[in-house]
Amino acid sequence: MKIAVDAMGGDNAPQAVVEGVEAARDLYPDLEFDLYGDPSKVEPLINNSDRIRMIKTTEEISMGEEPVRAIRHKKDSSIVRAARAVKEGKADAFLSAGNTGAILAAGLFIVGRIKGIDRPGLTSILPITKPGAKRHNFVYLDSGANAESKEKNLVQYAYLGKFYAEQVLGVANPRIALLNNGAEEDKGDKFHKAVWQQLNALDDLNFIGNVESGDLLFGKADIIVSDGWTANAALKATEGTAKMIMSVLKDGILHGGLRAKLGYLLLHPVFHRIGQKMNTSTYGGAVLLGLKAPVVKTHGASDSVAVKSTISQIRTMLKTGVIEKTVEFFDPEAKVDKPTKNA
Amino acid sequence: MKIAVDAMGGDNAPQAVVEGVEAARDLYPDLEFDLYGDPSKVEPLINNSDRIRMIKTTEEISMGEEPVRAIRHKKDSSIVRAARAVKEGKADAFLSAGNTGAILAAGLFIVGRIKGIDRPGLTSILPITKPGAKRHNFVYLDSGANAESKEKNLVQYAYLGKFYAEQVLGVANPRIALLNNGAEEDKGDKFHKAVWQQLNALDDLNFIGNVESGDLLFGKADIIVSDGWTANAALKATEGTAKMIMSVLKDGILHGGLRAKLGYLLLHPVFHRIGQKMNTSTYGGAVLLGLKAPVVKTHGASDSVAVKSTISQIRTMLKTGVIEKTVEFFDPEAKVDKPTKNA
């Protein structure tokens, strides 16, 4: 199985990308990597080029660039070239920590949608932080690929999430919920009421009803589906609040004298465990589900551990054939390639 | 100035309501109160009936009831009677900790909209928790009165928020931001892009651009306007995350042995300050702005301190004449009653 890696994307690229790739390569003998980027910057960082091939690109898409325009014009950028390799069957999956919009656009316009999927959904694996919860993560989509959604998109997200939870996370008969502004059946605007009815009518989905944004991390469902707009607002608010509380705590400890500093030292194991629980980087990256191959975006601030975790996630997607199973469901007549064609 | 109080609404009613009213009465010699509710439950709780009048009602609207139906059918409920008193000029403002939907419906259908306002916006006063921030709270609307919004609603919210921030919070030339899914001008769906353009074109608004939901409590603006759907999702996610982190901390301390408990004791002043900062009850209740009188909903879980704080907020609204100034702006030809007519 070969992964096309954008070596130039992310705040810590190419260093963190190369380190993460080497760590994953050492861990998984069945993986090969093509690194797309500037050899003068990337090659000096590679310790051991076993199963790692450098592919030279001459352009870079920066974080602030308008995505669709960038994809059209920068044909020799690491993002476009890596996506094209997947499209052409030269690689099985695409990984980048770069410009999210550009990755989504490359996934959509170059790798391409599964037949029967109208819009892919950006899928985040989020932590369940409730003390004593049985599972420790859940599937959340569309976390922001689409600012505007139709009812059918959310129904498709439910299936995409179901296949992912079953195959990649190993959850049997996963519970699916709809992100809404109230728990009861009759809550929400016209759009969300209609989606509720559609999800509830489908016998092959284990639909358990609405979940509110305040309960996001409570583990009430294995999959939470939402329009991209609401899911993005709720996710950013969740991340922002967590960050804010941590910074307020830090500030209080910093200005709380010796007593507070001593208290912090004693509570350090507790803070550390919370930090680990909330740290989404160990859960892998965000997958653009609904495409013909795994296209995965890891956080722009990803370190080598996050890159390695994301590669591990991609490997599970490839080994379980989750994409092929999704294709078969939405388009039963499609001839499905085996995922290991480049192995 | 007379406040019509729903004595039966909220988890801690009537006890917390009566206690809060008595505390406010002792503090503010210029306030009178009409308590609407069941005298057999309320009267025994009143220590001193100075400037407090009991008005008997025979029905109650419970927390789970369908709001509009409840308002139509329960004519002798404390919510309907108190709202009607404001409509008929027998009181200057309406306060309740009860069923939010019923309070909104009573405000809209009984108290009535200001001419020129298409939809009132539920306005929350939220804390700015960023360490070192100059101001400690900001105005946030519509925090959930309307699941569906039009562009003009948000422009009206900007003015409603501006008057509130200027008059009640004493902020000169308040900075107004739009809640959106990105910071830059071109971010958002069609709706939010259009609102951005409209707000930006208005010379009498100090519009500073977009704010993302992850930055809600960072103090980037004095007023954040939003459609009710997005604002509600972001606010609930913020509250839910704060609650979750606190419960994870508590759990970690509980199971962290003597070391963690000692650490907690030493850090207690820091936790206490954070708790106070995040505790929205001291900022007053949520105001349904755009109505002809102050209609204020305090949290269902309000204690007597929250009730007292909300009364203090209502008093400031009445004394500053913020509603009258709003009326004059939207409908310059209206004859505006003085706020102290019942004083």
PDB file of N, CA, C and O in Angstrom, chain B residues 284-321:
ATOM      1  N   GLY B 284     -26.689  38.667  34.851  1.00  0.00           N
ATOM      2  CA  GLY B 284     -28.103  38.891  34.573  1.00  0.00           C
ATOM      3  C   GLY B 284     -28.656  37.846  33.634  1.00  0.00           C
ATOM      4  O   GLY B 284     -27.978  36.865  33.300  1.00  0.00           O
ATOM      5  N   GLY B 285     -29.906  38.067  33.202  1.00  0.00           N
ATOM      6  CA  GLY B 285     -30.575  37.088  32.364  1.00  0.00           C
ATOM      7  C   GLY B 285     -30.456  37.406  30.889  1.00  0.00           C
ATOM      8  O   GLY B 285     -29.732  38.308  30.490  1.00  0.00           O
ATOM      9  N   ALA B 286     -31.169  36.614  30.082  1.00  0.00           N
ATOM     10  CA  ALA B 286     -31.202  36.840  28.641  1.00  0.00           C
ATOM     11  C   ALA B 286     -32.405  37.737  28.334  1.00  0.00           C
ATOM     12  O   ALA B 286     -33.527  37.447  28.751  1.00  0.00           O
ATOM     13  N   VAL B 287     -32.140  38.818  27.621  1.00  0.00           N
ATOM     14  CA  VAL B 287     -33.181  39.801  27.327  1.00  0.00           C
ATOM     15  C   VAL B 287     -33.726  39.559  25.925  1.00  0.00           C
ATOM     16  O   VAL B 287     -32.944  39.383  24.987  1.00  0.00           O
ATOM     17  N   LEU B 288     -35.036  39.544  25.783  1.00  0.00           N
ATOM     18  CA  LEU B 288     -35.611  39.444  24.442  1.00  0.00           C
ATOM     19  C   LEU B 288     -35.695  40.856  23.872  1.00  0.00           C
ATOM     20  O   LEU B 288     -36.688  41.556  24.045  1.00  0.00           O
ATOM     21  N   LEU B 289     -34.617  41.281  23.213  1.00  0.00           N
ATOM     22  CA  LEU B 289     -34.547  42.655  22.704  1.00  0.00           C
ATOM     23  C   LEU B 289     -35.361  42.808  21.420  1.00  0.00           C
ATOM     24  O   LEU B 289     -35.346  41.924  20.564  1.00  0.00           O
ATOM     25  N   GLY B 290     -36.015  43.968  21.316  1.00  0.00           N
ATOM     26  CA  GLY B 290     -36.848  44.239  20.156  1.00  0.00           C
ATOM     27  C   GLY B 290     -38.315  44.317  20.555  1.00  0.00           C
ATOM     28  O   GLY B 290     -39.182  44.569  19.726  1.00  0.00           O
ATOM     29  N   LEU B 291     -38.583  44.106  21.853  1.00  0.00           N
ATOM     30  CA  LEU B 291     -39.948  44.217  22.363  1.00  0.00           C
ATOM     31  C   LEU B 291     -40.152  45.599  22.991  1.00  0.00           C
ATOM     32  O   LEU B 291     -39.194  46.318  23.273  1.00  0.00           O
ATOM     33  N   LYS B 292     -41.430  45.915  23.245  1.00  0.00           N
ATOM     34  CA  LYS B 292     -41.767  47.239  23.761  1.00  0.00           C
ATOM     35  C   LYS B 292     -41.428  47.442  25.232  1.00  0.00           C
ATOM     36  O   LYS B 292     -41.634  48.541  25.778  1.00  0.00           O
ATOM     37  N   ALA B 293     -40.985  46.397  25.906  1.00  0.00           N
ATOM     38  CA  ALA B 293     -40.597  46.500  27.317  1.00  0.00           C
ATOM     39  C   ALA B 293     -39.557  45.426  27.607  1.00  0.00           C
ATOM     40  O   ALA B 293     -39.434  44.462  26.852  1.00  0.00           O
ATOM     41  N   PRO B 294     -38.804  45.569  28.705  1.00  0.00           N
ATOM     42  CA  PRO B 294     -37.843  44.510  29.043  1.00  0.00           C
ATOM     43  C   PRO B 294     -38.554  43.201  29.387  1.00  0.00           C
ATOM     44  O   PRO B 294     -39.393  43.167  30.287  1.00  0.00           O
ATOM     45  N   VAL B 295     -38.270  42.164  28.626  1.00  0.00           N
ATOM     46  CA  VAL B 295     -38.755  40.810  28.916  1.00  0.00           C
ATOM     47  C   VAL B 295     -37.488  39.988  29.114  1.00  0.00           C
ATOM     48  O   VAL B 295     -36.696  39.835  28.185  1.00  0.00           O
ATOM     49  N   VAL B 296     -37.268  39.512  30.343  1.00  0.00           N
ATOM     50  CA  VAL B 296     -35.977  38.918  30.669  1.00  0.00           C
ATOM     51  C   VAL B 296     -36.156  37.521  31.247  1.00  0.00           C
ATOM     52  O   VAL B 296     -36.952  37.303  32.159  1.00  0.00           O
ATOM     53  N   LYS B 297     -35.400  36.599  30.671  1.00  0.00           N
ATOM     54  CA  LYS B 297     -35.433  35.201  31.083  1.00  0.00           C
ATOM     55  C   LYS B 297     -34.155  34.910  31.865  1.00  0.00           C
ATOM     56  O   LYS B 297     -33.067  35.023  31.307  1.00  0.00           O
ATOM     57  N   THR B 298     -34.285  34.554  33.134  1.00  0.00           N
ATOM     58  CA  THR B 298     -33.063  34.107  33.813  1.00  0.00           C
ATOM     59  C   THR B 298     -33.016  32.587  33.708  1.00  0.00           C
ATOM     60  O   THR B 298     -34.025  31.923  33.481  1.00  0.00           O
ATOM     61  N   HIS B 299     -31.829  32.055  33.862  1.00  0.00           N
ATOM     62  CA  HIS B 299     -31.598  30.620  33.715  1.00  0.00           C
ATOM     63  C   HIS B 299     -32.556  29.805  34.585  1.00  0.00           C
ATOM     64  O   HIS B 299     -32.871  30.203  35.699  1.00  0.00           O
ATOM     65  N   GLY B 300     -33.022  28.673  34.049  1.00  0.00           N
ATOM     66  CA  GLY B 300     -33.930  27.812  34.811  1.00  0.00           C
ATOM     67  C   GLY B 300     -33.351  27.386  36.156  1.00  0.00           C
ATOM     68  O   GLY B 300     -34.083  27.182  37.120  1.00  0.00           O
ATOM     69  N   ALA B 301     -32.029  27.271  36.215  1.00  0.00           N
ATOM     70  CA  ALA B 301     -31.380  26.822  37.453  1.00  0.00           C
ATOM     71  C   ALA B 301     -31.008  27.996  38.355  1.00  0.00           C
ATOM     72  O   ALA B 301     -30.271  27.836  39.323  1.00  0.00           O
ATOM     73  N   SER B 302     -31.537  29.198  38.049  1.00  0.00           N
ATOM     74  CA  SER B 302     -31.161  30.399  38.802  1.00  0.00           C
ATOM     75  C   SER B 302     -31.367  30.241  40.301  1.00  0.00           C
ATOM     76  O   SER B 302     -32.398  29.731  40.744  1.00  0.00           O
ATOM     77  N   ASP B 303     -30.382  30.712  41.065  1.00  0.00           N
ATOM     78  CA  ASP B 303     -30.562  30.840  42.499  1.00  0.00           C
ATOM     79  C   ASP B 303     -30.970  32.280  42.794  1.00  0.00           C
ATOM     80  O   ASP B 303     -31.159  33.083  41.878  1.00  0.00           O
ATOM     81  N   SER B 304     -31.091  32.609  44.099  1.00  0.00           N
ATOM     82  CA  SER B 304     -31.575  33.945  44.439  1.00  0.00           C
ATOM     83  C   SER B 304     -30.595  35.028  43.981  1.00  0.00           C
ATOM     84  O   SER B 304     -31.011  36.135  43.629  1.00  0.00           O
ATOM     85  N   VAL B 305     -29.303  34.713  43.948  1.00  0.00           N
ATOM     86  CA  VAL B 305     -28.317  35.704  43.493  1.00  0.00           C
ATOM     87  C   VAL B 305     -28.535  36.029  42.019  1.00  0.00           C
ATOM     88  O   VAL B 305     -28.488  37.198  41.606  1.00  0.00           O
ATOM     89  N   ALA B 306     -28.797  35.001  41.220  1.00  0.00           N
ATOM     90  CA  ALA B 306     -29.044  35.229  39.796  1.00  0.00           C
ATOM     91  C   ALA B 306     -30.323  36.047  39.603  1.00  0.00           C
ATOM     92  O   ALA B 306     -30.373  36.939  38.753  1.00  0.00           O
ATOM     93  N   VAL B 307     -31.351  35.763  40.414  1.00  0.00           N
ATOM     94  CA  VAL B 307     -32.606  36.531  40.297  1.00  0.00           C
ATOM     95  C   VAL B 307     -32.339  37.990  40.653  1.00  0.00           C
ATOM     96  O   VAL B 307     -32.766  38.905  39.946  1.00  0.00           O
ATOM     97  N   LYS B 308     -31.610  38.196  41.723  1.00  0.00           N
ATOM     98  CA  LYS B 308     -31.274  39.574  42.140  1.00  0.00           C
ATOM     99  C   LYS B 308     -30.470  40.288  41.047  1.00  0.00           C
ATOM    100  O   LYS B 308     -30.759  41.442  40.704  1.00  0.00           O
ATOM    101  N   SER B 309     -29.460  39.614  40.490  1.00  0.00           N
ATOM    102  CA  SER B 309     -28.647  40.226  39.427  1.00  0.00           C
ATOM    103  C   SER B 309     -29.513  40.598  38.227  1.00  0.00           C
ATOM    104  O   SER B 309     -29.311  41.639  37.595  1.00  0.00           O
ATOM    105  N   THR B 310     -30.461  39.734  37.907  1.00  0.00           N
ATOM    106  CA  THR B 310     -31.317  40.001  36.750  1.00  0.00           C
ATOM    107  C   THR B 310     -32.221  41.205  37.016  1.00  0.00           C
ATOM    108  O   THR B 310     -32.479  42.005  36.117  1.00  0.00           O
ATOM    109  N   ILE B 311     -32.683  41.323  38.253  1.00  0.00           N
ATOM    110  CA  ILE B 311     -33.510  42.492  38.595  1.00  0.00           C
ATOM    111  C   ILE B 311     -32.672  43.768  38.484  1.00  0.00           C
ATOM    112  O   ILE B 311     -33.132  44.792  37.965  1.00  0.00           O
ATOM    113  N   SER B 312     -31.418  43.672  38.909  1.00  0.00           N
ATOM    114  CA  SER B 312     -30.532  44.823  38.802  1.00  0.00           C
ATOM    115  C   SER B 312     -30.346  45.218  37.331  1.00  0.00           C
ATOM    116  O   SER B 312     -30.352  46.404  36.976  1.00  0.00           O
ATOM    117  N   GLN B 313     -30.213  44.209  36.476  1.00  0.00           N
ATOM    118  CA  GLN B 313     -30.087  44.447  35.030  1.00  0.00           C
ATOM    119  C   GLN B 313     -31.351  45.122  34.480  1.00  0.00           C
ATOM    120  O   GLN B 313     -31.277  46.080  33.700  1.00  0.00           O
ATOM    121  N   ILE B 314     -32.515  44.625  34.887  1.00  0.00           N
ATOM    122  CA  ILE B 314     -33.782  45.201  34.419  1.00  0.00           C
ATOM    123  C   ILE B 314     -33.888  46.659  34.878  1.00  0.00           C
ATOM    124  O   ILE B 314     -34.318  47.540  34.124  1.00  0.00           O
ATOM    125  N   ARG B 315     -33.477  46.899  36.113  1.00  0.00           N
ATOM    126  CA  ARG B 315     -33.532  48.264  36.649  1.00  0.00           C
ATOM    127  C   ARG B 315     -32.671  49.200  35.785  1.00  0.00           C
ATOM    128  O   ARG B 315     -33.089  50.314  35.448  1.00  0.00           O
ATOM    129  N   THR B 316     -31.483  48.746  35.414  1.00  0.00           N
ATOM    130  CA  THR B 316     -30.626  49.575  34.557  1.00  0.00           C
ATOM    131  C   THR B 316     -31.293  49.818  33.209  1.00  0.00           C
ATOM    132  O   THR B 316     -31.251  50.930  32.668  1.00  0.00           O
ATOM    133  N   MET B 317     -31.938  48.788  32.663  1.00  0.00           N
ATOM    134  CA  MET B 317     -32.650  48.974  31.389  1.00  0.00           C
ATOM    135  C   MET B 317     -33.741  50.033  31.532  1.00  0.00           C
ATOM    136  O   MET B 317     -33.930  50.870  30.653  1.00  0.00           O
ATOM    137  N   LEU B 318     -34.457  49.991  32.654  1.00  0.00           N
ATOM    138  CA  LEU B 318     -35.550  50.946  32.843  1.00  0.00           C
ATOM    139  C   LEU B 318     -35.010  52.352  33.098  1.00  0.00           C
ATOM    140  O   LEU B 318     -35.489  53.330  32.517  1.00  0.00           O
ATOM    141  N   LYS B 319     -33.994  52.453  33.924  1.00  0.00           N
ATOM    142  CA  LYS B 319     -33.465  53.777  34.285  1.00  0.00           C
ATOM    143  C   LYS B 319     -32.785  54.463  33.103  1.00  0.00           C
ATOM    144  O   LYS B 319     -32.854  55.682  32.963  1.00  0.00           O
ATOM    145  N   THR B 320     -32.107  53.682  32.261  1.00  0.00           N
ATOM    146  CA  THR B 320     -31.411  54.300  31.123  1.00  0.00           C
ATOM    147  C   THR B 320     -32.360  54.555  29.957  1.00  0.00           C
ATOM    148  O   THR B 320     -32.000  55.251  29.013  1.00  0.00           O
ATOM    149  N   GLY B 321     -33.556  53.964  30.007  1.00  0.00           N
ATOM    150  CA  GLY B 321     -34.493  54.146  28.911  1.00  0.00           C
ATOM    151  C   GLY B 321     -34.008  53.523  27.618  1.00  0.00           C
ATOM    152  O   GLY B 321     -34.274  54.017  26.518  1.00  0.00           O
TER     153      GLY B 321
END
